[in-house]
Amino acid sequence: MLRWIIFIIIYIIMGFYTLQALKTATRYPWVYYATTLISLIVLGNFIYQFTWGSEAGRVLSRPKSYAFGLLLAIITFKIITIIFLFSEDIFRLFAAGYQKFFGTSREFSIPTRRRFLSMVALGIAALPFSALLYGMYKGKYNFKVLKYNLEFDDLPDTFDGYQITQISDIHSGSFDDRKKISYAIDLINEQQSDILFFTGDMVNNKAEEMRPWVELFSKLHAKDGKYSILGNHDYGDYIAWDSSEAKASNLEDLKVMQREMGFDLLLNESRYIRKGEDRLALIGVENWGKGGFKKAGDLKKASAAISADDFKILLSHDPSHWEEQVIQDAYHYHLTLSGHTHGMQFGIEIPGLIKWSPVKWRYKYWAGIYEELGQFINVNRGFGFIGYPGRVGIWPEISVITLKKKHNAV
């Protein structure tokens, strides 16, 4: 309870401070009242959703997500405005002090706030505020097909030009627009790839979240099949269960559901894709993540049935596994496909110029293609979303990777 009180007090103080910029920038009282009312409604909804209106345990429901997203937008607006106003207030205090001790007047009076600076502060603060609202309204379903060509010296000849589609982090419990998801399914199928991989986090917490979407995702197809692995959210570790049996049953239901949709779920296992005398080895590990994330992945067990000479594609949900274990392994894993980071669902990307997200401070490999020791990884930015119910700058991704045989010049 004390945490809520402290949070409310800070929020209200921030509101009063931001209101000063509005009063300086505009002379219309209705603007102050409307802004204050909206701010209080957003705060009230957030408190309600995360206390009396919340679901049992730590389930992050859609109402909770939107309550968080709206509050995040409001707080971001306030913080940016306050940064500008606070810097001006320091200047105003110094100016008043200088006037008192060195000026012609001995009276201490703080200069009035400059209207121009208040308007600049509000204008700049409106940019991320608008972006966060756009991210919730449109950005979360702004699906992008990102295409990559990767060359390998030892790619089997018959797999030259072999095309892979990868999706990751579906997080079906967050979906709220069936038409948009149907569009994305069609977009995936339009790529006409040879094989389809899903690299974990089908749900937020419970298998039942996926049930309304089974029919749609069953429509996904690829000539050489669909393969999947589990992500950290699929195990149901982030909510309170009535019993360990209920949790285990939930995981089993999710496994069955994946198979119903036509996915070959790899649980520390391997498969071969064959073309005549040539073959690719597919290896799928359960989740392995550094820090406090589940470490159920067993690379040795998953690779036990394959040969060191095989061309290998590894499915591993968390890219920290590649960093910590895979690239240093005795086996050479030519291509690893991961997800997990979502690119934090927020950042700035201009191809060829900039690729930035705060998630880079947590994950060295967080989005796109990387190469280390002659091995590649693609970190998919994710299909869905969780927590903040939107995306800004880091759009939902469908990865299309074409394997190429490197032909060295004579």
Coordinates of C-alpha atoms in Angstrom, one line a residue:
M1 CA 0.0 0.0 0.0
L2 CA 2.8 2.4 0.9
R3 CA 4.3 1.9 -2.6
W4 CA 1.0 3.0 -4.2
I5 CA 0.9 6.1 -2.0
I6 CA 4.4 7.1 -2.9
F7 CA 3.8 6.5 -6.6
I8 CA 0.5 8.5 -6.5
I9 CA 2.2 11.4 -4.8
I10 CA 5.1 11.5 -7.3
Y11 CA 2.6 11.2 -10.2
I12 CA 0.6 14.2 -8.9
I13 CA 3.7 16.3 -8.3
M14 CA 4.8 15.6 -11.9
G15 CA 1.3 16.6 -13.0
F16 CA 1.4 20.0 -11.3
Y17 CA 4.8 20.7 -12.7
T18 CA 3.7 19.8 -16.2
L19 CA 0.6 21.9 -15.8
Q20 CA 2.9 25.0 -15.4
A21 CA 4.1 24.5 -19.0
L22 CA 0.5 24.3 -20.2
K23 CA -0.5 27.5 -18.3
T24 CA 2.4 29.3 -19.8
A25 CA 1.8 28.0 -23.3
T26 CA -1.9 28.5 -23.6
R27 CA -4.5 30.8 -22.0
Y28 CA -7.5 28.4 -22.4
P29 CA -8.5 26.9 -19.0
W30 CA -10.3 24.0 -20.6
V31 CA -6.9 22.6 -21.8
Y32 CA -5.7 22.5 -18.2
Y33 CA -8.8 20.8 -17.0
A34 CA -9.0 18.3 -19.8
T35 CA -5.3 17.4 -19.4
T36 CA -5.7 16.9 -15.6
L37 CA -8.8 14.8 -16.0
I38 CA -7.2 12.5 -18.6
S39 CA -4.1 12.1 -16.4
L40 CA -6.2 11.2 -13.4
I41 CA -8.4 8.7 -15.4
V42 CA -5.3 7.0 -16.7
L43 CA -3.8 6.8 -13.2
G44 CA -7.1 5.5 -11.7
N45 CA -7.4 2.8 -14.4
F46 CA -3.9 1.7 -13.9
I47 CA -4.4 1.4 -10.1
Y48 CA -7.7 -0.5 -10.6
Q49 CA -6.3 -2.9 -13.2
F50 CA -3.3 -3.8 -11.0
T51 CA -5.2 -4.2 -7.8
W52 CA -8.9 -4.9 -7.5
G53 CA -9.4 -5.5 -11.3
S54 CA -6.4 -7.8 -11.7
E55 CA -6.5 -11.5 -12.5
A56 CA -5.1 -14.0 -10.1
G57 CA -1.3 -14.3 -9.9
R58 CA 0.9 -12.3 -12.2
V59 CA -1.1 -12.7 -15.4
L60 CA -0.5 -9.6 -17.6
S61 CA -4.0 -9.4 -19.1
R62 CA -4.9 -7.2 -22.1
P63 CA -6.6 -4.6 -19.8
K64 CA -3.5 -4.5 -17.7
S65 CA -1.3 -4.1 -20.7
Y66 CA -3.2 -1.2 -22.0
A67 CA -3.4 0.4 -18.6
F68 CA 0.4 0.2 -18.4
G69 CA 0.8 1.5 -22.0
L70 CA -1.3 4.6 -21.5
L71 CA 0.4 5.3 -18.2
L72 CA 3.8 5.0 -19.8
A73 CA 2.8 7.5 -22.5
I74 CA 1.5 10.0 -19.9
I75 CA 4.6 9.6 -17.7
T76 CA 7.0 10.0 -20.7
F77 CA 5.2 13.2 -21.7
K78 CA 5.6 14.5 -18.2
I79 CA 9.2 13.6 -17.7
I80 CA 10.4 15.2 -20.9
T81 CA 8.4 18.4 -20.1
I82 CA 9.8 18.5 -16.6
I83 CA 13.4 18.1 -17.8
F84 CA 13.0 21.3 -19.9
L85 CA 11.2 23.2 -17.1
F86 CA 13.6 22.1 -14.4
S87 CA 16.6 23.3 -16.4
E88 CA 14.8 26.7 -16.9
D89 CA 14.0 26.9 -13.2
I90 CA 17.6 26.5 -12.3
F91 CA 18.4 29.4 -14.7
R92 CA 15.6 31.5 -13.3
L93 CA 16.9 31.0 -9.7
F94 CA 20.4 31.9 -10.6
A95 CA 19.1 35.0 -12.5
A96 CA 17.1 36.1 -9.5
G97 CA 20.0 35.6 -7.2
Y98 CA 22.3 37.5 -9.4
Q99 CA 19.8 40.4 -9.6
K100 CA 19.5 40.5 -5.9
F101 CA 23.2 40.6 -5.1
F102 CA 24.7 42.3 -8.1
G103 CA 21.9 44.2 -9.8
T104 CA 20.3 47.5 -9.2
S105 CA 17.4 46.1 -7.2
R106 CA 17.8 44.3 -3.9
E107 CA 14.4 42.7 -4.1
F108 CA 14.5 38.9 -4.8
S109 CA 12.1 38.1 -7.7
I110 CA 12.1 35.1 -10.0
P111 CA 11.8 35.9 -13.7
T112 CA 8.6 34.7 -15.3
R113 CA 8.6 31.5 -17.2
R114 CA 9.3 31.9 -20.9
R115 CA 6.4 30.9 -23.0
F116 CA 8.6 29.9 -25.9
L117 CA 10.5 27.3 -23.8
S118 CA 7.3 25.9 -22.5
M119 CA 6.0 25.4 -26.0
V120 CA 9.2 23.8 -27.1
A121 CA 9.1 21.4 -24.1
L122 CA 5.5 20.5 -24.8
G123 CA 6.2 20.0 -28.5
I124 CA 9.2 17.7 -27.9
A125 CA 7.3 15.8 -25.2
A126 CA 4.4 15.3 -27.6
L127 CA 6.7 13.3 -30.0
P128 CA 7.3 10.2 -27.9
F129 CA 3.8 10.5 -26.4
S130 CA 2.3 10.3 -29.9
A131 CA 4.7 7.5 -30.9
L132 CA 3.7 5.4 -27.9
L133 CA 0.0 5.9 -28.7
Y134 CA 0.6 5.1 -32.4
G135 CA 2.6 2.0 -31.3
M136 CA -0.5 0.7 -29.4
Y137 CA -2.9 1.6 -32.2
K138 CA -1.0 0.6 -35.4
G139 CA 2.6 -0.2 -34.7
K140 CA 2.1 -3.6 -33.0
Y141 CA 0.6 -5.0 -36.2
N142 CA 3.0 -3.2 -38.7
F143 CA 4.4 -6.5 -39.9
K144 CA 7.7 -6.4 -41.9
V145 CA 9.3 -9.0 -44.1
L146 CA 13.1 -8.8 -43.6
K147 CA 15.1 -10.7 -46.2
Y148 CA 18.7 -11.9 -45.8
N149 CA 21.1 -13.9 -48.0
L150 CA 23.8 -15.9 -46.1
E151 CA 26.7 -17.6 -47.9
F152 CA 28.5 -20.7 -46.7
D153 CA 31.5 -22.6 -48.1
D154 CA 30.2 -25.9 -47.0
L155 CA 26.5 -25.7 -47.8
P156 CA 25.5 -28.9 -49.6
D157 CA 25.1 -28.1 -53.3
T158 CA 21.4 -29.1 -53.5
F159 CA 20.5 -26.6 -50.8
D160 CA 22.0 -23.6 -52.7
G161 CA 19.1 -21.1 -52.7
Y162 CA 17.2 -22.9 -49.9
Q163 CA 14.8 -20.4 -48.3
I164 CA 13.8 -20.3 -44.7
T165 CA 11.0 -18.3 -43.0
Q166 CA 11.4 -17.7 -39.3
I167 CA 8.9 -16.2 -36.9
S168 CA 9.3 -15.9 -33.1
D169 CA 7.5 -14.7 -30.0
I170 CA 3.9 -15.0 -31.0
H171 CA 2.6 -14.2 -27.5
S172 CA -1.0 -15.0 -28.5
G173 CA -2.4 -13.9 -25.2
S174 CA -1.8 -10.3 -26.3
F175 CA -3.6 -10.4 -29.6
D176 CA -6.8 -8.4 -30.0
D177 CA -7.3 -8.1 -33.8
R178 CA -8.1 -11.3 -35.7
K179 CA -8.0 -9.6 -39.1
K180 CA -4.5 -8.3 -38.6
I181 CA -3.2 -11.7 -37.5
S182 CA -4.9 -13.3 -40.5
Y183 CA -3.1 -10.8 -42.7
A184 CA 0.2 -11.7 -41.1
I185 CA -0.4 -15.5 -41.7
D186 CA -1.1 -14.8 -45.4
L187 CA 2.1 -12.7 -45.6
I188 CA 4.1 -15.6 -44.2
N189 CA 2.6 -18.0 -46.7
E190 CA 3.3 -15.6 -49.6
Q191 CA 7.0 -16.0 -49.0
Q192 CA 6.7 -19.6 -50.3
S193 CA 9.7 -20.7 -48.3
D194 CA 11.0 -24.2 -48.3
I195 CA 10.8 -24.5 -44.5
L196 CA 9.2 -22.6 -41.6
F197 CA 10.7 -22.3 -38.1
F198 CA 9.0 -20.9 -35.0
T199 CA 11.5 -20.1 -32.3
G200 CA 9.5 -20.0 -29.1
D201 CA 7.1 -18.0 -26.8
M202 CA 3.8 -19.1 -28.4
V203 CA 1.9 -17.8 -25.3
N204 CA 2.3 -15.3 -22.5
N205 CA 1.5 -17.8 -19.7
K206 CA -1.2 -20.3 -20.5
A207 CA -1.8 -22.8 -23.3
E208 CA -5.5 -21.7 -23.5
E209 CA -4.3 -18.3 -24.9
M210 CA -3.5 -20.0 -28.1
R211 CA -6.7 -21.9 -28.5
P212 CA -8.6 -19.1 -30.4
W213 CA -5.8 -18.9 -32.9
V214 CA -5.1 -22.5 -33.7
E215 CA -7.2 -22.5 -36.8
L216 CA -5.3 -19.5 -38.2
F217 CA -1.8 -20.7 -37.4
S218 CA -2.7 -24.2 -38.8
K219 CA -2.9 -22.5 -42.2
L220 CA 0.9 -21.9 -42.2
H221 CA 2.6 -24.2 -44.6
A222 CA 6.0 -24.9 -46.1
K223 CA 7.1 -27.6 -48.5
D224 CA 9.6 -29.2 -46.1
G225 CA 7.5 -28.7 -43.0
K226 CA 7.1 -26.5 -39.9
Y227 CA 9.4 -26.9 -36.8
S228 CA 9.2 -25.2 -33.5
I229 CA 10.8 -25.0 -30.0
L230 CA 9.8 -23.6 -26.6
G231 CA 10.5 -20.2 -25.2
N232 CA 10.7 -19.1 -21.6
H233 CA 7.1 -18.0 -21.5
D234 CA 5.8 -21.3 -22.7
Y235 CA 6.6 -23.1 -19.5
G236 CA 4.1 -21.1 -17.4
D237 CA 6.8 -20.0 -14.9
Y238 CA 5.5 -16.4 -14.5
I239 CA 2.1 -17.1 -12.8
A240 CA 1.0 -18.9 -9.7
W241 CA -0.6 -22.3 -10.3
D242 CA -2.9 -24.3 -8.0
S243 CA -0.5 -27.2 -8.2
S244 CA 2.6 -28.5 -9.9
E245 CA 0.3 -30.9 -11.8
A246 CA -1.7 -28.1 -13.2
K247 CA 1.4 -26.4 -14.5
A248 CA 2.7 -29.6 -16.0
S249 CA -0.7 -30.2 -17.6
N250 CA -0.6 -26.7 -19.1
L251 CA 2.8 -27.3 -20.8
E252 CA 1.6 -30.7 -22.1
D253 CA -1.5 -29.0 -23.6
L254 CA 0.7 -26.5 -25.3
K255 CA 2.9 -29.2 -26.8
V256 CA -0.2 -31.0 -28.1
M257 CA -1.6 -27.8 -29.5
Q258 CA 1.6 -27.1 -31.5
R259 CA 1.4 -30.6 -33.0
E260 CA -2.3 -30.0 -33.8
M261 CA -1.2 -26.9 -35.8
G262 CA 1.3 -29.1 -37.8
F263 CA 4.5 -28.1 -36.0
D264 CA 7.2 -30.6 -35.3
L265 CA 8.2 -29.5 -31.8
L266 CA 11.9 -30.2 -31.1
L267 CA 12.6 -30.8 -27.4
N268 CA 16.4 -31.1 -27.2
E269 CA 16.1 -33.1 -30.4
S270 CA 17.3 -33.1 -34.0
R271 CA 16.0 -33.9 -37.5
Y272 CA 17.4 -34.2 -41.0
I273 CA 16.1 -32.4 -44.1
R274 CA 17.2 -34.5 -47.1
K275 CA 17.6 -33.7 -50.8
G276 CA 18.9 -36.7 -52.7
E277 CA 22.3 -37.5 -51.1
D278 CA 22.6 -34.1 -49.3
R279 CA 21.1 -33.2 -45.9
L280 CA 20.7 -30.4 -43.4
A281 CA 20.7 -31.1 -39.7
L282 CA 18.1 -29.3 -37.6
I283 CA 18.7 -29.0 -33.9
G284 CA 16.1 -27.7 -31.5
V285 CA 16.9 -27.0 -27.9
E286 CA 14.5 -26.1 -25.0
N287 CA 14.9 -22.6 -23.5
W288 CA 18.3 -21.7 -22.2
G289 CA 18.9 -18.1 -21.1
K290 CA 21.6 -16.4 -19.0
G291 CA 20.7 -14.8 -15.7
G292 CA 17.5 -15.9 -14.1
F293 CA 15.9 -17.5 -17.2
K294 CA 15.1 -21.2 -17.5
K295 CA 18.0 -23.4 -18.5
A296 CA 16.2 -26.5 -19.8
G297 CA 18.2 -26.5 -23.1
D298 CA 20.7 -29.3 -23.5
L299 CA 22.8 -28.7 -26.6
K300 CA 24.7 -32.0 -26.2
K301 CA 21.6 -34.1 -25.9
A302 CA 19.9 -32.2 -28.8
S303 CA 23.0 -32.9 -31.1
A304 CA 23.7 -36.4 -30.0
A305 CA 22.3 -38.0 -33.2
I306 CA 24.0 -35.7 -35.7
S307 CA 27.5 -35.7 -37.2
A308 CA 30.2 -33.0 -36.7
D309 CA 30.4 -32.7 -40.5
D310 CA 26.7 -31.9 -41.0
F311 CA 25.5 -28.5 -42.0
K312 CA 23.7 -27.4 -38.9
I313 CA 20.8 -25.1 -38.2
L314 CA 20.1 -24.6 -34.5
L315 CA 16.8 -23.3 -33.1
S316 CA 17.4 -21.7 -29.6
H317 CA 15.0 -19.1 -28.3
D318 CA 17.3 -16.9 -26.3
P319 CA 20.4 -15.4 -28.1
S320 CA 22.4 -15.4 -24.9
H321 CA 22.6 -19.2 -25.4
W322 CA 24.5 -18.6 -28.7
E323 CA 26.8 -16.1 -26.9
E324 CA 27.4 -18.3 -23.8
Q325 CA 27.6 -21.8 -25.2
V326 CA 26.9 -22.3 -28.9
I327 CA 29.7 -20.4 -30.7
Q328 CA 32.3 -22.0 -28.4
D329 CA 31.0 -25.5 -28.8
A330 CA 33.1 -28.2 -30.4
Y331 CA 30.5 -28.5 -33.1
H332 CA 30.2 -25.8 -35.7
Y333 CA 26.6 -24.5 -35.8
H334 CA 26.4 -22.7 -39.1
L335 CA 23.2 -20.8 -38.4
T336 CA 21.3 -20.2 -35.2
L337 CA 17.8 -18.8 -35.1
S338 CA 16.6 -17.0 -32.0
G339 CA 14.1 -14.4 -30.8
H340 CA 13.3 -13.5 -27.2
T341 CA 14.4 -9.8 -27.1
H342 CA 11.6 -8.3 -29.2
G343 CA 14.1 -5.5 -29.8
M344 CA 12.3 -4.2 -26.6
Q345 CA 9.5 -3.2 -29.0
F346 CA 11.0 0.2 -29.0
G347 CA 13.9 1.8 -30.8
I348 CA 15.1 3.5 -34.0
E349 CA 16.1 1.7 -37.1
I350 CA 17.1 3.2 -40.4
P351 CA 18.7 0.6 -42.7
G352 CA 22.3 1.3 -43.3
L353 CA 22.4 4.3 -40.9
I354 CA 21.2 3.4 -37.4
K355 CA 20.0 0.4 -35.4
W356 CA 19.4 1.3 -31.7
S357 CA 17.2 0.1 -28.8
P358 CA 17.7 0.2 -25.1
V359 CA 17.7 -3.6 -25.1
K360 CA 21.3 -3.4 -26.5
W361 CA 22.4 -2.7 -22.9
R362 CA 21.0 -6.1 -21.9
Y363 CA 21.7 -8.2 -24.9
K364 CA 24.8 -8.0 -27.1
Y365 CA 22.9 -9.8 -30.0
W366 CA 19.4 -8.3 -30.0
A367 CA 18.1 -8.0 -33.5
G368 CA 19.1 -9.1 -37.0
I369 CA 22.1 -11.0 -38.3
Y370 CA 25.4 -11.4 -36.5
E371 CA 28.5 -13.4 -37.2
E372 CA 31.1 -14.8 -34.8
L373 CA 33.8 -17.4 -35.5
G374 CA 32.3 -18.1 -38.9
Q375 CA 28.8 -18.8 -37.4
F376 CA 25.7 -16.8 -38.0
I377 CA 22.7 -16.0 -35.8
N378 CA 19.5 -14.3 -36.7
V379 CA 17.7 -12.7 -33.7
N380 CA 14.1 -12.2 -34.9
R381 CA 12.4 -9.1 -33.5
G382 CA 9.3 -11.0 -32.7
F383 CA 5.8 -11.5 -34.2
G384 CA 3.7 -10.4 -31.2
F385 CA 4.1 -8.2 -28.1
I386 CA 3.9 -8.3 -24.4
G387 CA 3.9 -5.8 -21.5
Y388 CA 3.7 -2.6 -23.5
P389 CA 0.9 -3.4 -25.9
G390 CA 2.5 -1.9 -29.0
R391 CA 5.7 -1.3 -31.0
V392 CA 7.6 1.9 -31.8
G393 CA 10.3 1.7 -34.4
I394 CA 11.0 -2.0 -33.9
W395 CA 8.3 -3.6 -35.9
P396 CA 7.0 -7.2 -35.8
E397 CA 9.2 -9.3 -38.1
I398 CA 8.9 -12.1 -40.5
S399 CA 12.5 -13.2 -41.3
V400 CA 13.2 -14.8 -44.7
I401 CA 16.7 -16.2 -45.0
T402 CA 18.1 -17.7 -48.2
L403 CA 21.1 -20.0 -47.9
K404 CA 23.7 -19.6 -50.6
K405 CA 26.7 -21.7 -51.6
K406 CA 29.8 -19.5 -51.6
H407 CA 31.7 -19.8 -54.9
N408 CA 35.2 -18.7 -54.4
A409 CA 36.9 -16.9 -57.3
V410 CA 39.7 -18.9 -58.9

